[in-house]
């Protein structure tokens, strides 16, 4: 399964790496479509970190850089699960801003945007699968439950041993009192 998983990650990340580079180099072509989203996000960024720039071009460039870096991480398998989640997060505003098919009156433009919207929805699903993929290893939930169960058994064993030792000590003490001398 390892070669299939590796190939799938590379294939899934390709669009993010390529568009990340392209959009980082030329953010101005996406700025008009991104403006409605960035206008909503900018005040939130300003509240959290007032010194960060919040202009549309910079935010498009930052999103592109994140997609490029996370795309490489997913492709190489380094921190693949967090990278997939980050990519899924960047895909939401890109899809809403870039492919609002519900706003188009022209049937051809509407159809084109709807196809791209659904394609991005499919990418989002693939990224969620990549984020959930434990590569055949037990997940965090199983490992935590297993560790808790192991700890309970260890404590139970320790209590049993302590009780047994206490009974042996009590028997030894009562035997020693009964012996003459």
Coordinates of C-alpha atoms in Angstrom, one line a residue:
X1 CA 0.0 0.0 0.0
X2 CA 3.0 2.3 0.6
X3 CA 3.6 3.0 -3.2
X4 CA 0.0 3.7 -3.8
X5 CA -0.3 6.0 -0.8
X6 CA 2.9 7.9 -1.8
X7 CA 1.7 8.3 -5.5
X8 CA -1.7 9.4 -4.4
X9 CA -0.2 12.1 -2.1
X10 CA 2.0 13.4 -4.9
X11 CA -0.9 13.5 -7.3
X12 CA -3.2 15.2 -4.8
X13 CA -0.6 17.8 -3.9
X14 CA 0.4 18.7 -7.5
X15 CA -2.4 21.2 -8.0
X16 CA -1.5 23.0 -4.8
X17 CA 2.2 23.2 -5.6
X18 CA 1.7 24.4 -9.2
X19 CA -1.1 26.9 -8.3
X20 CA 0.8 28.0 -5.2
X21 CA 3.8 29.0 -7.3
X22 CA 1.7 30.6 -10.0
X23 CA -0.5 32.6 -7.6
X24 CA 2.5 33.6 -5.5
X25 CA 4.2 35.1 -8.5
X26 CA 1.0 36.8 -9.9
X27 CA -1.4 37.5 -7.0
X28 CA -2.9 40.5 -8.7
X29 CA -4.9 38.3 -11.2
X30 CA -6.8 36.8 -8.2
X31 CA -7.2 39.9 -6.2
X32 CA -10.5 41.0 -7.6
X33 CA -12.2 37.7 -7.0
X34 CA -10.5 37.4 -3.5
X35 CA -11.5 40.9 -2.4
X36 CA -14.9 39.9 -0.9
X37 CA -13.3 37.2 1.2
X38 CA -10.3 39.2 2.3
X39 CA -12.5 42.1 3.3
X40 CA -14.2 39.8 5.8
X41 CA -10.9 38.2 7.0
X42 CA -8.8 41.4 7.3
X43 CA -10.6 42.7 10.4
X44 CA -10.1 39.4 12.2
X45 CA -6.4 39.4 11.3
X46 CA -6.1 43.0 12.5
X47 CA -7.6 42.1 15.8
X48 CA -5.3 39.1 16.4
X49 CA -2.1 40.6 14.9
X50 CA -2.4 44.3 14.2
X51 CA 1.1 44.5 12.6
X52 CA 0.4 41.9 9.8
X53 CA -0.6 43.3 6.4
X54 CA -4.2 42.7 5.4
X55 CA -4.3 43.9 1.8
X56 CA -5.8 41.5 -0.7
X57 CA -2.6 40.9 -2.7
X58 CA -0.6 40.1 0.4
X59 CA -3.3 37.7 1.6
X60 CA -3.5 36.0 -1.7
X61 CA 0.3 35.7 -1.7
X62 CA 0.3 34.3 1.8
X63 CA -2.4 31.7 0.9
X64 CA -0.3 30.7 -2.1
X65 CA 2.8 30.3 0.0
X66 CA 0.9 28.1 2.5
X67 CA -0.4 26.0 -0.3
X68 CA 3.0 25.6 -1.8
X69 CA 4.7 24.6 1.5
X70 CA 1.9 22.3 2.6
X71 CA 1.7 20.8 -0.9
X72 CA 5.4 19.9 -0.7
X73 CA 4.9 18.5 2.8
X74 CA 2.0 16.3 1.6
X75 CA 3.9 15.2 -1.5
X76 CA 7.0 14.2 0.5
X77 CA 5.0 12.6 3.3
X78 CA 6.6 14.9 5.9
X79 CA 3.8 15.9 8.3
X80 CA 1.4 14.7 5.7
X81 CA -1.7 14.6 7.9
X82 CA -1.4 18.2 9.2
X83 CA -0.4 19.4 5.8
X84 CA -3.6 17.9 4.3
X85 CA -5.7 19.7 7.0
X86 CA -3.9 23.0 6.2
X87 CA -4.5 22.5 2.5
X88 CA -8.2 21.7 3.1
X89 CA -8.4 24.9 5.1
X90 CA -6.9 27.0 2.4
X91 CA -9.2 25.4 -0.2
X92 CA -12.4 26.7 1.4
X93 CA -11.9 30.5 0.8
X94 CA -10.3 29.8 -2.6
X95 CA -13.3 27.8 -3.7
X96 CA -15.9 30.3 -2.4
X97 CA -14.0 33.3 -3.9
X98 CA -12.9 31.7 -7.1
X99 CA -15.9 29.7 -8.2
X100 CA -19.2 31.3 -7.0
X101 CA -21.4 29.6 -9.6
X102 CA -24.5 30.7 -7.8
X103 CA -23.8 34.3 -8.7
X104 CA -23.4 33.7 -12.5
X105 CA -26.2 34.5 -14.9
X106 CA -24.4 33.3 -18.0
X107 CA -25.0 29.5 -18.4
X108 CA -21.5 28.7 -19.7
X109 CA -19.8 30.7 -16.9
X110 CA -22.1 29.2 -14.4
X111 CA -21.4 25.6 -15.6
X112 CA -17.6 26.2 -15.7
X113 CA -17.6 27.6 -12.1
X114 CA -19.8 24.7 -11.0
X115 CA -17.4 22.2 -12.4
X116 CA -14.5 23.8 -10.7
X117 CA -16.4 24.1 -7.4
X118 CA -17.2 20.4 -7.5
X119 CA -13.6 19.6 -8.4
X120 CA -12.4 21.5 -5.4
X121 CA -15.0 19.8 -3.3
X122 CA -13.5 16.5 -4.5
X123 CA -10.0 17.7 -3.6
X124 CA -11.4 18.7 -0.2
X125 CA -12.6 15.1 0.3
X126 CA -9.3 13.7 -0.8
X127 CA -7.5 16.0 1.6
X128 CA -9.8 14.8 4.5
X129 CA -8.9 11.2 3.6
X130 CA -5.2 12.1 3.6
X131 CA -5.6 13.8 7.0
X132 CA -7.3 10.8 8.4
X133 CA -4.8 8.3 7.0
X134 CA -2.7 6.6 9.7
X135 CA -0.7 4.6 7.1
X136 CA -2.0 1.4 8.6
X137 CA -0.7 2.3 12.1
X138 CA -3.1 2.6 15.0
X139 CA -4.6 6.0 15.3
X140 CA -4.2 8.4 18.3
X141 CA -7.6 7.4 19.7
X142 CA -6.7 3.7 19.7
X143 CA -3.3 4.3 21.1
X144 CA -4.7 6.4 23.9
X145 CA -7.4 3.8 24.8
X146 CA -4.8 1.0 24.6
X147 CA -2.4 3.0 26.9
X148 CA -5.3 3.6 29.4
X149 CA -6.2 0.0 29.4
X150 CA -2.6 -1.0 29.9
X151 CA -2.3 1.4 32.8
X152 CA -5.5 0.0 34.4
X153 CA -4.2 -3.5 34.1
X154 CA -0.8 -2.5 35.6
X155 CA -2.5 -0.8 38.6
X156 CA -4.8 -3.8 39.1
X157 CA -1.8 -6.1 39.1
X158 CA 0.1 -3.8 41.5
X159 CA -2.9 -3.8 43.9
X160 CA -3.2 -7.6 43.7
X161 CA 0.5 -8.0 44.4
X162 CA 0.4 -5.6 47.3
X163 CA -2.5 -7.4 48.8
X164 CA -0.8 -10.7 48.4
X165 CA 2.4 -9.4 49.9
X166 CA 0.4 -7.9 52.8
X167 CA -1.3 -11.3 53.4
X168 CA 2.0 -13.1 53.3
X169 CA 3.5 -10.6 55.7
X170 CA 0.5 -11.0 58.0
X171 CA 0.7 -14.8 57.9
X172 CA 4.4 -14.7 58.6
X173 CA 3.9 -12.4 61.6
X174 CA 1.1 -14.5 63.0
X175 CA 3.2 -17.7 62.5
X176 CA 6.2 -16.0 64.2
X177 CA 4.0 -15.1 67.2
X178 CA 2.8 -18.7 67.6
X179 CA 6.3 -20.2 67.5
X180 CA 8.0 -20.7 70.8
X181 CA 11.0 -18.8 71.6

